[in-house]
Every structure is written in structure tokens, then in C-alpha cells.
Tab-separated table of C-alpha atoms and ligand atoms in Angstrom:
chain	number	residue	atom	x	y	z
W	1	MET	CA	-12.571	-21.694	-55.318
W	2	PRO	CA	-15.042	-19.224	-56.959
W	3	ASN	CA	-16.011	-16.241	-54.825
W	4	VAL	CA	-19.701	-17.013	-54.802
W	5	SER	CA	-19.291	-20.267	-52.891
W	6	ARG	CA	-17.232	-18.499	-50.175
W	7	ARG	CA	-19.926	-15.930	-49.311
W	8	PRO	CA	-21.963	-18.021	-46.868
W	9	PHE	CA	-18.756	-18.985	-45.096
W	10	LEU	CA	-17.662	-15.343	-44.883
W	11	ARG	CA	-21.079	-14.342	-43.555
W	12	LEU	CA	-20.882	-17.058	-40.930
W	13	ALA	CA	-17.343	-16.115	-39.937
W	14	LEU	CA	-18.223	-12.417	-39.712
W	15	GLY	CA	-21.354	-13.221	-37.754
W	16	ALA	CA	-19.394	-15.313	-35.293
W	17	ALA	CA	-16.845	-12.529	-34.818
W	18	VAL	CA	-19.426	-9.788	-34.320
W	19	ALA	CA	-21.842	-11.751	-32.110
W	20	PRO	CA	-19.840	-11.429	-28.864
W	21	LEU	CA	-19.468	-7.679	-29.432
W	22	VAL	CA	-23.198	-7.275	-29.948
W	23	SER	CA	-24.115	-9.376	-26.936
W	24	ARG	CA	-21.549	-7.529	-24.777
W	25	ALA	CA	-23.045	-4.211	-25.848
W	26	LEU	CA	-26.545	-5.472	-25.081
W	27	ARG	CA	-25.421	-6.788	-21.698
W	28	ALA	CA	-23.859	-3.427	-20.837
W	29	ASP	CA	-26.986	-1.563	-22.041
W	30	THR	CA	-29.358	-3.521	-19.870
W	31	PHE	CA	-27.081	-4.139	-16.870
W	32	PRO	CA	-28.102	-5.118	-14.285
W	33	THR	CA	-31.003	-7.485	-14.783
W	34	ARG	CA	-30.476	-9.508	-11.610
W	35	PRO	CA	-28.860	-9.262	-8.127
W	36	ILE	CA	-25.187	-8.402	-7.798
W	37	THR	CA	-22.871	-10.100	-5.302
W	38	ILE	CA	-20.136	-8.256	-3.423
W	39	ILE	CA	-17.497	-10.664	-2.143
W	40	VAL	CA	-16.234	-9.619	1.296
W	41	PRO	CA	-12.853	-11.265	1.961
W	42	PHE	CA	-13.282	-11.353	5.766
W	43	ALA	CA	-15.745	-12.472	8.420
W	44	ALA	CA	-19.231	-11.002	8.747
W	45	GLY	CA	-19.544	-8.214	11.288
W	46	GLY	CA	-15.981	-6.947	10.747
W	47	PRO	CA	-14.957	-3.570	9.317
W	48	THR	CA	-14.915	-4.510	5.624
W	49	ASP	CA	-18.204	-6.345	5.948
W	50	VAL	CA	-19.833	-3.344	7.634
W	51	LEU	CA	-18.751	-0.946	4.865
W	52	ALA	CA	-19.873	-3.409	2.174
W	53	ARG	CA	-23.307	-3.827	3.736
W	54	ILE	CA	-23.879	-0.077	4.024
W	55	LEU	CA	-22.898	0.395	0.376
W	56	ALA	CA	-24.937	-2.618	-0.750
W	57	GLU	CA	-28.059	-1.208	0.829
W	58	TYR	CA	-27.674	2.178	-0.860
W	59	MET	CA	-26.425	0.912	-4.250
W	60	ARG	CA	-29.615	-1.086	-4.619
W	61	GLY	CA	-31.582	2.132	-5.177
W	62	SER	CA	-29.700	3.175	-8.314
W	63	LEU	CA	-29.123	-0.340	-9.651
W	64	GLY	CA	-32.722	-1.440	-9.175
W	65	HIS	CA	-31.649	-4.883	-7.985
W	66	PRO	CA	-30.460	-6.246	-4.642
W	67	VAL	CA	-26.751	-6.185	-3.875
W	68	VAL	CA	-25.927	-9.279	-1.851
W	69	VAL	CA	-22.882	-9.660	0.403
W	70	GLU	CA	-20.993	-12.966	0.395
W	71	ASN	CA	-18.252	-13.494	2.994
W	72	ILE	CA	-15.408	-15.697	1.732
W	73	THR	CA	-12.773	-15.859	4.438
W	74	GLY	CA	-9.272	-17.239	4.854
W	75	ALA	CA	-5.576	-16.428	4.358
W	76	SER	CA	-5.942	-12.644	4.835
W	77	GLY	CA	-8.412	-12.252	2.004
W	78	THR	CA	-6.465	-14.236	-0.608
W	79	VAL	CA	-9.051	-17.048	-0.812
W	80	ALA	CA	-11.640	-14.437	-1.749
W	81	GLY	CA	-9.144	-12.657	-3.977
W	82	LEU	CA	-8.702	-15.726	-6.169
W	83	ARG	CA	-12.458	-16.334	-6.312
W	84	ALA	CA	-13.065	-12.698	-7.311
W	85	ALA	CA	-10.289	-12.770	-9.916
W	86	ARG	CA	-11.755	-15.905	-11.536
W	87	ALA	CA	-15.414	-14.743	-11.444
W	88	ALA	CA	-17.249	-14.050	-14.716
W	89	ALA	CA	-16.388	-10.574	-15.992
W	90	ASP	CA	-20.027	-9.543	-16.265
W	91	GLY	CA	-20.377	-7.193	-13.283
W	92	TYR	CA	-22.553	-9.574	-11.272
W	93	THR	CA	-19.694	-10.592	-8.962
W	94	ILE	CA	-17.491	-7.824	-7.631
W	95	THR	CA	-15.273	-7.544	-4.564
W	96	ILE	CA	-14.549	-5.066	-1.843
W	97	GLY	CA	-10.937	-4.930	-0.727
W	98	HIS	CA	-8.435	-2.688	0.993
W	99	TRP	CA	-4.823	-1.807	1.830
W	100	GLY	CA	-4.291	-5.378	2.996
W	101	THR	CA	-5.985	-7.374	0.241
W	102	HIS	CA	-5.069	-5.212	-2.747
W	103	CYS	CA	-1.638	-3.987	-1.673
W	104	LEU	CA	0.085	-5.945	1.135
W	105	ASN	CA	-1.029	-9.400	-0.028
W	106	GLY	CA	0.790	-8.887	-3.322
W	107	ALA	CA	4.087	-8.451	-1.467
W	108	ILE	CA	3.576	-11.173	1.132
W	109	TYR	CA	1.797	-14.068	-0.617
W	110	GLN	CA	2.673	-16.130	-3.683
W	111	LEU	CA	-0.678	-15.528	-5.382
W	112	GLN	CA	-2.323	-17.208	-8.361
W	113	TYR	CA	-3.647	-13.792	-9.342
W	114	ASP	CA	-2.215	-10.289	-9.436
W	115	VAL	CA	-3.680	-7.764	-6.982
W	116	ARG	CA	-3.360	-5.192	-9.811
W	117	GLU	CA	-5.325	-7.214	-12.361
W	118	PHE	CA	-8.843	-6.191	-11.296
W	119	ALA	CA	-10.978	-3.528	-12.975
W	120	PRO	CA	-11.217	-0.713	-10.388
W	121	ILE	CA	-14.764	0.524	-9.742
W	122	ALA	CA	-14.445	3.102	-6.970
W	123	LEU	CA	-12.307	4.328	-4.090
W	124	ILE	CA	-14.666	4.241	-1.139
W	125	ALA	CA	-13.138	5.583	2.062
W	126	SER	CA	-10.097	5.598	4.279
W	127	GLY	CA	-9.615	5.387	8.033
W	128	PRO	CA	-6.826	4.848	10.545
W	129	GLN	CA	-6.213	1.995	12.962
W	130	LEU	CA	-6.528	2.111	16.718
W	131	ILE	CA	-4.022	0.501	19.074
W	132	ILE	CA	-6.375	-1.222	21.493
W	133	ALA	CA	-6.258	-3.679	24.387
W	134	ARG	CA	-8.510	-5.931	26.410
W	135	PRO	CA	-10.463	-3.903	28.972
W	136	ASP	CA	-8.570	-5.129	32.055
W	137	LEU	CA	-5.043	-4.710	30.698
W	138	PRO	CA	-3.339	-2.596	33.404
W	139	ALA	CA	-1.474	-0.101	31.109
W	140	LYS	CA	-3.108	3.342	31.195
W	141	ASN	CA	-1.358	4.857	28.161
W	142	LEU	CA	0.798	3.849	25.195
W	143	LYS	CA	4.095	4.196	27.080
W	144	GLU	CA	2.778	1.951	29.852
W	145	LEU	CA	1.515	-0.509	27.222
W	146	ILE	CA	5.007	-0.730	25.716
W	147	GLY	CA	6.412	-1.334	29.221
W	148	TRP	CA	3.766	-3.991	29.904
W	149	LEU	CA	4.556	-5.750	26.599
W	150	LYS	CA	8.259	-5.776	27.492
W	151	SER	CA	7.613	-7.361	30.879
W	152	ASN	CA	5.146	-9.877	29.418
W	153	ALA	CA	7.074	-10.745	26.253
W	154	SER	CA	6.697	-14.495	26.625
W	155	LYS	CA	2.914	-14.469	26.932
W	156	ALA	CA	1.526	-11.266	25.347
W	157	THR	CA	-0.680	-11.788	22.268
W	158	ALA	CA	-2.010	-9.613	19.439
W	159	GLY	CA	-5.051	-10.632	17.395
W	160	THR	CA	-4.901	-10.164	13.621
W	161	ALA	CA	-7.166	-10.671	10.606
W	162	GLY	CA	-4.724	-13.275	9.284
W	163	PRO	CA	-1.018	-13.705	8.587
W	164	GLY	CA	0.237	-10.733	6.597
W	165	SER	CA	-2.961	-8.747	7.142
W	166	GLY	CA	-2.811	-5.040	7.899
W	167	ALA	CA	-3.208	-5.724	11.620
W	168	HIS	CA	-0.263	-8.126	11.479
W	169	VAL	CA	1.930	-5.788	9.419
W	170	ALA	CA	1.168	-2.837	11.722
W	171	GLY	CA	2.020	-5.055	14.702
W	172	VAL	CA	5.385	-5.987	13.171
W	173	PHE	CA	6.222	-2.294	12.595
W	174	PHE	CA	5.173	-1.556	16.176
W	175	GLN	CA	7.492	-4.322	17.441
W	176	GLN	CA	10.383	-2.920	15.406
W	177	LEU	CA	9.788	0.635	16.653
W	178	THR	CA	9.336	-0.304	20.309
W	179	ASP	CA	11.700	-3.275	20.585
W	180	THR	CA	8.852	-5.433	21.898
W	181	ASN	CA	8.066	-9.041	21.146
W	182	PHE	CA	4.646	-10.676	21.323
W	183	SER	CA	2.839	-13.453	19.460
W	184	PHE	CA	0.270	-12.928	16.737
W	185	VAL	CA	-2.999	-14.849	16.791
W	186	PRO	CA	-4.666	-15.023	13.350
W	187	TYR	CA	-8.464	-14.900	12.877
W	188	ARG	CA	-10.687	-14.954	9.793
W	189	GLY	CA	-11.298	-11.269	10.210
W	190	ALA	CA	-11.042	-8.385	12.630
W	191	GLY	CA	-14.622	-9.002	13.838
W	192	PRO	CA	-13.920	-12.353	15.526
W	193	ALA	CA	-10.532	-11.068	16.765
W	194	LEU	CA	-12.264	-8.151	18.473
W	195	ASN	CA	-14.742	-10.508	20.150
W	196	ASP	CA	-11.821	-12.417	21.650
W	197	LEU	CA	-10.157	-9.181	22.752
W	198	MET	CA	-13.312	-8.092	24.581
W	199	ALA	CA	-13.478	-11.529	26.202
W	200	GLY	CA	-9.853	-11.181	27.329
W	201	HIS	CA	-8.548	-14.149	25.314
W	202	ILE	CA	-5.935	-11.950	23.588
W	203	ASP	CA	-4.217	-8.778	24.839
W	204	ILE	CA	-3.982	-6.203	22.067
W	205	MET	CA	-4.953	-5.423	18.465
W	206	PHE	CA	-3.977	-2.989	15.752
W	207	ASP	CA	-7.514	-2.613	14.561
W	208	GLN	CA	-9.332	-0.551	11.991
W	209	ALA	CA	-11.071	2.257	13.865
W	210	SER	CA	-14.343	1.348	12.172
W	211	ASN	CA	-14.252	-2.049	13.878
W	212	SER	CA	-13.632	-0.966	17.441
W	213	LEU	CA	-14.750	2.641	17.948
W	214	ALA	CA	-18.118	1.621	19.399
W	215	GLN	CA	-16.432	-0.764	21.851
W	216	VAL	CA	-13.905	1.908	22.868
W	217	LYS	CA	-16.778	4.275	23.578
W	218	SER	CA	-18.656	1.681	25.602
W	219	GLY	CA	-15.502	0.766	27.562
W	220	THR	CA	-15.378	-2.867	26.462
W	221	VAL	CA	-11.886	-2.289	24.996
W	222	LYS	CA	-9.185	0.282	25.773
W	223	ALA	CA	-7.715	2.567	23.081
W	224	TYR	CA	-4.194	3.984	23.400
W	225	ALA	CA	-3.657	5.783	20.101
W	226	VAL	CA	-4.907	6.396	16.590
W	227	THR	CA	-2.434	5.715	13.750
W	228	SER	CA	-2.690	9.110	12.087
W	229	SER	CA	-1.351	12.613	12.465
W	230	SER	CA	-4.720	14.006	13.547
W	231	ARG	CA	-7.356	12.830	16.000
W	232	LEU	CA	-10.580	11.298	14.728
W	233	PRO	CA	-13.496	13.766	14.589
W	234	SER	CA	-15.738	11.009	15.955
W	235	ALA	CA	-13.351	10.149	18.832
W	236	PRO	CA	-11.315	13.243	19.714
W	237	GLU	CA	-10.459	11.776	23.127
W	238	ILE	CA	-8.041	9.223	21.593
W	239	PRO	CA	-4.520	10.673	21.165
W	240	THR	CA	-2.581	10.336	17.924
W	241	VAL	CA	0.500	8.104	17.818
W	242	ASP	CA	2.613	11.293	17.743
W	243	GLU	CA	1.005	12.558	20.938
W	244	ALA	CA	1.086	9.156	22.614
W	245	GLY	CA	4.836	8.716	22.079
W	246	LEU	CA	5.190	6.722	18.867
W	247	PRO	CA	5.687	9.414	16.235
W	248	GLY	CA	5.063	8.565	12.620
W	249	LEU	CA	3.351	5.177	12.949
W	250	TYR	CA	0.729	6.241	10.418
W	251	ILE	CA	-1.506	3.596	8.834
W	252	ALA	CA	-4.448	4.551	6.618
W	253	TYR	CA	-6.724	1.659	5.727
W	254	TRP	CA	-8.396	2.552	2.426
W	255	HIS	CA	-11.185	0.481	0.893
W	256	GLY	CA	-12.114	0.076	-2.772
W	257	LEU	CA	-14.426	-1.912	-5.006
W	258	TRP	CA	-13.224	-3.972	-7.992
W	259	ALA	CA	-14.675	-6.112	-10.796
W	260	PRO	CA	-12.841	-8.982	-12.500
W	261	LYS	CA	-10.512	-7.858	-15.290
W	262	GLY	CA	-12.241	-7.748	-18.654
W	263	THR	CA	-15.530	-6.468	-17.243
W	264	PRO	CA	-17.001	-4.118	-19.916
W	265	ALA	CA	-16.220	-0.463	-19.211
W	266	GLU	CA	-19.919	0.511	-19.370
W	267	ILE	CA	-20.758	-1.988	-16.632
W	268	VAL	CA	-17.875	-0.785	-14.456
W	269	ALA	CA	-19.135	2.776	-15.006
W	270	THR	CA	-22.702	1.832	-13.975
W	271	LEU	CA	-21.375	0.231	-10.784
W	272	GLY	CA	-19.112	3.217	-10.096
W	273	ALA	CA	-22.012	5.629	-10.501
W	274	ALA	CA	-24.058	3.583	-8.028
W	275	VAL	CA	-21.207	3.751	-5.482
W	276	ARG	CA	-20.841	7.516	-5.916
W	277	THR	CA	-24.599	8.001	-5.489
W	278	ALA	CA	-24.472	5.922	-2.299
W	279	LEU	CA	-21.477	7.887	-0.968
W	280	ALA	CA	-23.369	11.164	-1.520
W	281	GLU	CA	-26.272	10.029	0.698
W	282	PRO	CA	-26.285	12.006	3.977
W	283	ALA	CA	-27.128	8.824	5.945
W	284	VAL	CA	-24.129	7.006	4.453
W	285	ARG	CA	-21.834	9.977	5.106
W	286	GLN	CA	-22.986	10.188	8.719
W	287	ARG	CA	-22.525	6.460	9.281
W	288	PHE	CA	-19.036	6.509	7.717
W	289	LEU	CA	-18.086	9.505	9.874
W	290	GLU	CA	-19.167	7.624	12.997
W	291	LEU	CA	-16.992	4.729	11.816
W	292	GLY	CA	-13.946	6.993	11.528
W	293	GLN	CA	-14.033	6.836	7.721
W	294	GLU	CA	-13.118	9.709	5.455
W	295	ILE	CA	-14.910	9.645	2.098
W	296	PRO	CA	-12.796	11.058	-0.754
W	297	ALA	CA	-14.060	14.068	-2.729
W	298	PRO	CA	-16.329	12.943	-5.615
W	299	ASP	CA	-13.580	13.390	-8.243
W	300	LYS	CA	-11.315	11.097	-6.162
W	301	GLN	CA	-13.898	8.284	-5.916
W	302	SER	CA	-13.537	7.059	-9.507
W	303	GLY	CA	-12.068	3.802	-10.738
W	304	ASP	CA	-9.115	5.755	-12.148
W	305	ALA	CA	-8.534	7.342	-8.744
W	306	LEU	CA	-8.581	3.886	-7.145
W	307	ARG	CA	-6.119	2.552	-9.748
W	308	ALA	CA	-3.741	5.473	-9.101
W	309	HIS	CA	-4.065	5.183	-5.316
W	310	GLN	CA	-3.456	1.440	-5.354
W	311	ALA	CA	-0.390	1.893	-7.579
W	312	ALA	CA	1.025	4.577	-5.256
W	313	GLU	CA	0.411	2.414	-2.189
W	314	ILE	CA	2.089	-0.578	-3.837
W	315	GLU	CA	5.088	1.551	-4.707
W	316	LYS	CA	5.286	2.810	-1.128
W	317	TRP	CA	4.569	-0.384	0.844
W	318	TRP	CA	5.927	-3.332	-1.156
W	319	PRO	CA	9.595	-2.427	-0.544
W	320	ILE	CA	8.905	-1.771	3.164
W	321	VAL	CA	6.985	-5.018	3.629
W	322	LYS	CA	9.481	-7.068	1.624
W	323	SER	CA	12.418	-5.702	3.609
W	324	ALA	CA	10.558	-6.466	6.866
W	325	ASN	CA	10.488	-10.078	5.621
W	326	ILE	CA	6.901	-10.659	6.761
W	327	LYS	CA	5.865	-14.225	6.007
W	328	PRO	CA	2.300	-15.434	5.434
W	329	GLU	CA	2.749	-18.003	8.219
K	1	MLT	C1	-11.965	-7.340	8.300
K	1	MLT	O1	-13.013	-6.982	7.783
K	1	MLT	O2	-11.927	-8.321	9.043
K	1	MLT	C2	-10.730	-6.512	8.096
K	1	MLT	O3	-10.827	-5.646	7.026
K	1	MLT	C3	-9.492	-7.267	8.163
K	1	MLT	C4	-8.279	-6.382	8.247
K	1	MLT	O4	-8.117	-5.628	9.216
K	1	MLT	O5	-7.478	-6.447	7.329
């Protein structure tokens, strides 16, 4: 075939190959042009939802478009995880997640996605859990709680945010350390579980401090210990697990923000910059402090920092969780 007759074909072929690159570059240049959705993998009003809504409000300023929260609940965040993994990689659907969704779930569930496959946007904050109980539970401290659980083994209950969630996993470690046995009651998030704890329908929870600090302060739930080596600046009256008699039961619940894999780097960077601007706002910092959240230093908030932190947490926790043989049901 003479060369001349191939030229239009070549032009067409080249055009077809280059077009997606050009339109991706244009998309990244102008991003965003419409609202962005953050998928929250748990019920509204719970700890992850609260952090997402604070961020959403303050990210709007730098992005120039609303950031909308969508709660997709079920199976400890794995229903949302699949939805977020399969979303278009254009930056308009992103997800907030944490130690449970983006670390533990990968060891506990047979997933149709990989918790490591997302494009990390930013490491947001980290906070401990509180060991809490319904307000009329008679135990006055952690040692008495352990005694009470031993004498009420057949009927004591712990609320969780789902099978294999952080609250469940922490409860299993607690059982192993204290030789106690109680049943777990799964909810679609820590928010509804806490409501049932306040109402006395369940006995205890291993709950993110951000979910229950306000209720501890108002006396509608009892707190026995914080799962860290130091007391919370916003609740110095709550002893650490070391002080309360359960040394070393440290759990840090970190949160991050991810986009679907394949999201253009420029778009991920725009989203990351909006998160970092939000996290620098004094009002956000104050609110996070009140929620028992520690915001990482700016150089530790990046997507790379989140990727490294997630990898380190997976390396630490997957063997522990797998050897504890924690089942999703
Ligand atoms: C929630 O928002 O309900 C929690 O993040 C669930 C959990 O504790 O894992």
C-alpha cells in the first residue's frame, strides 16, 4: 500500500491515542467543575461521618464547589469500599476510611477489591478508643468492669460497628487479655451503637473517643480507660489503659481520604491541598482537638504519608488479626 493512502489512517489512529491524554489533562486543569461526593462507609452521626462533614465544609472553600457526604453502610465499611473502588477515577467520588476499613478489612474479609488499591489523598487525623459502658453499669473502674463481665459472661454484650470492625477487633483483644467472654452486637456504625448503649440496650463498647467523649462528659455513658499511653488533652480525667490495669492495649484509629485508583495525579493533588488547607483552619483544629483527634504535622498529611502509614499498619496488624482468627460473622 503506498504511503500516501495510509496518512489519514495514521492521523486518525494518532488522534484517537492522544485524545484521552488531552481530555485527562483538561479535566485535571479545570477540576473541579461540579460537587464532589465523599463516601462515608458508616452511619450518619458516627465518628467517621462527623470528621467527613467537618472536612467537607472546609474543603468547599478551596475547591469552590460543595463537597457532599453520602453514607453507604454495611459489613464494616466493605459495601462502601467496593462502591468507592469501582467509582469513576475522576476525583468526583472519593472515600473517607480508617484503620478498620483500609487495614483490618483486608485481613478479615474476602473482598472484591484490595484495600491498598486506592489513590491516597491525605492522612487526616488519629485518635484512641474509649472503653465505655451504659450509664447504670455498676462497675466503677476497669478492674471492676472485668469482674462484672466475668460474673455476667452469659448475658454481657458489646456493641460494634460491624463484624471485624475496629470495635469488634479491640473487643476480641480485650477478651483475650482479660479472659472474659461476652457477645458482640453489630450495628451499621458506632453512632447507632452508642445510642443503644446510652439507652441501656447493650453493656459496653470499645468506641472511638470522637464518638463518645461528649456523652462521657455529660454522664450519659461511663468511661473506664483510653486506649493509649497518654491521657487525652480534651479529657484528662479518663485514665489510660496502663493506669487502669490493662497495660499495652493501645489502639489508634487513624482516618484518611482516598480516590479510586487511576485518578489523575493532578486531581489527587488538588484534593490533597484542599484537605491540608482545611486541617490548617483554627476552627477545624479546635473541633478535632475536642473530638480527641490528633492532626499530623503538615508534611505527614500527604497522600504519600497515608500510603506509608497504611502499609505499616497492614504489616503490623494483618498477622495479629489473622492469628486471632477473627471472622466477619
Ligand atoms: C463509624 O463511623 O461508625 C466508625 O468509624 C465505625 C468504627 O468504629 O469502625
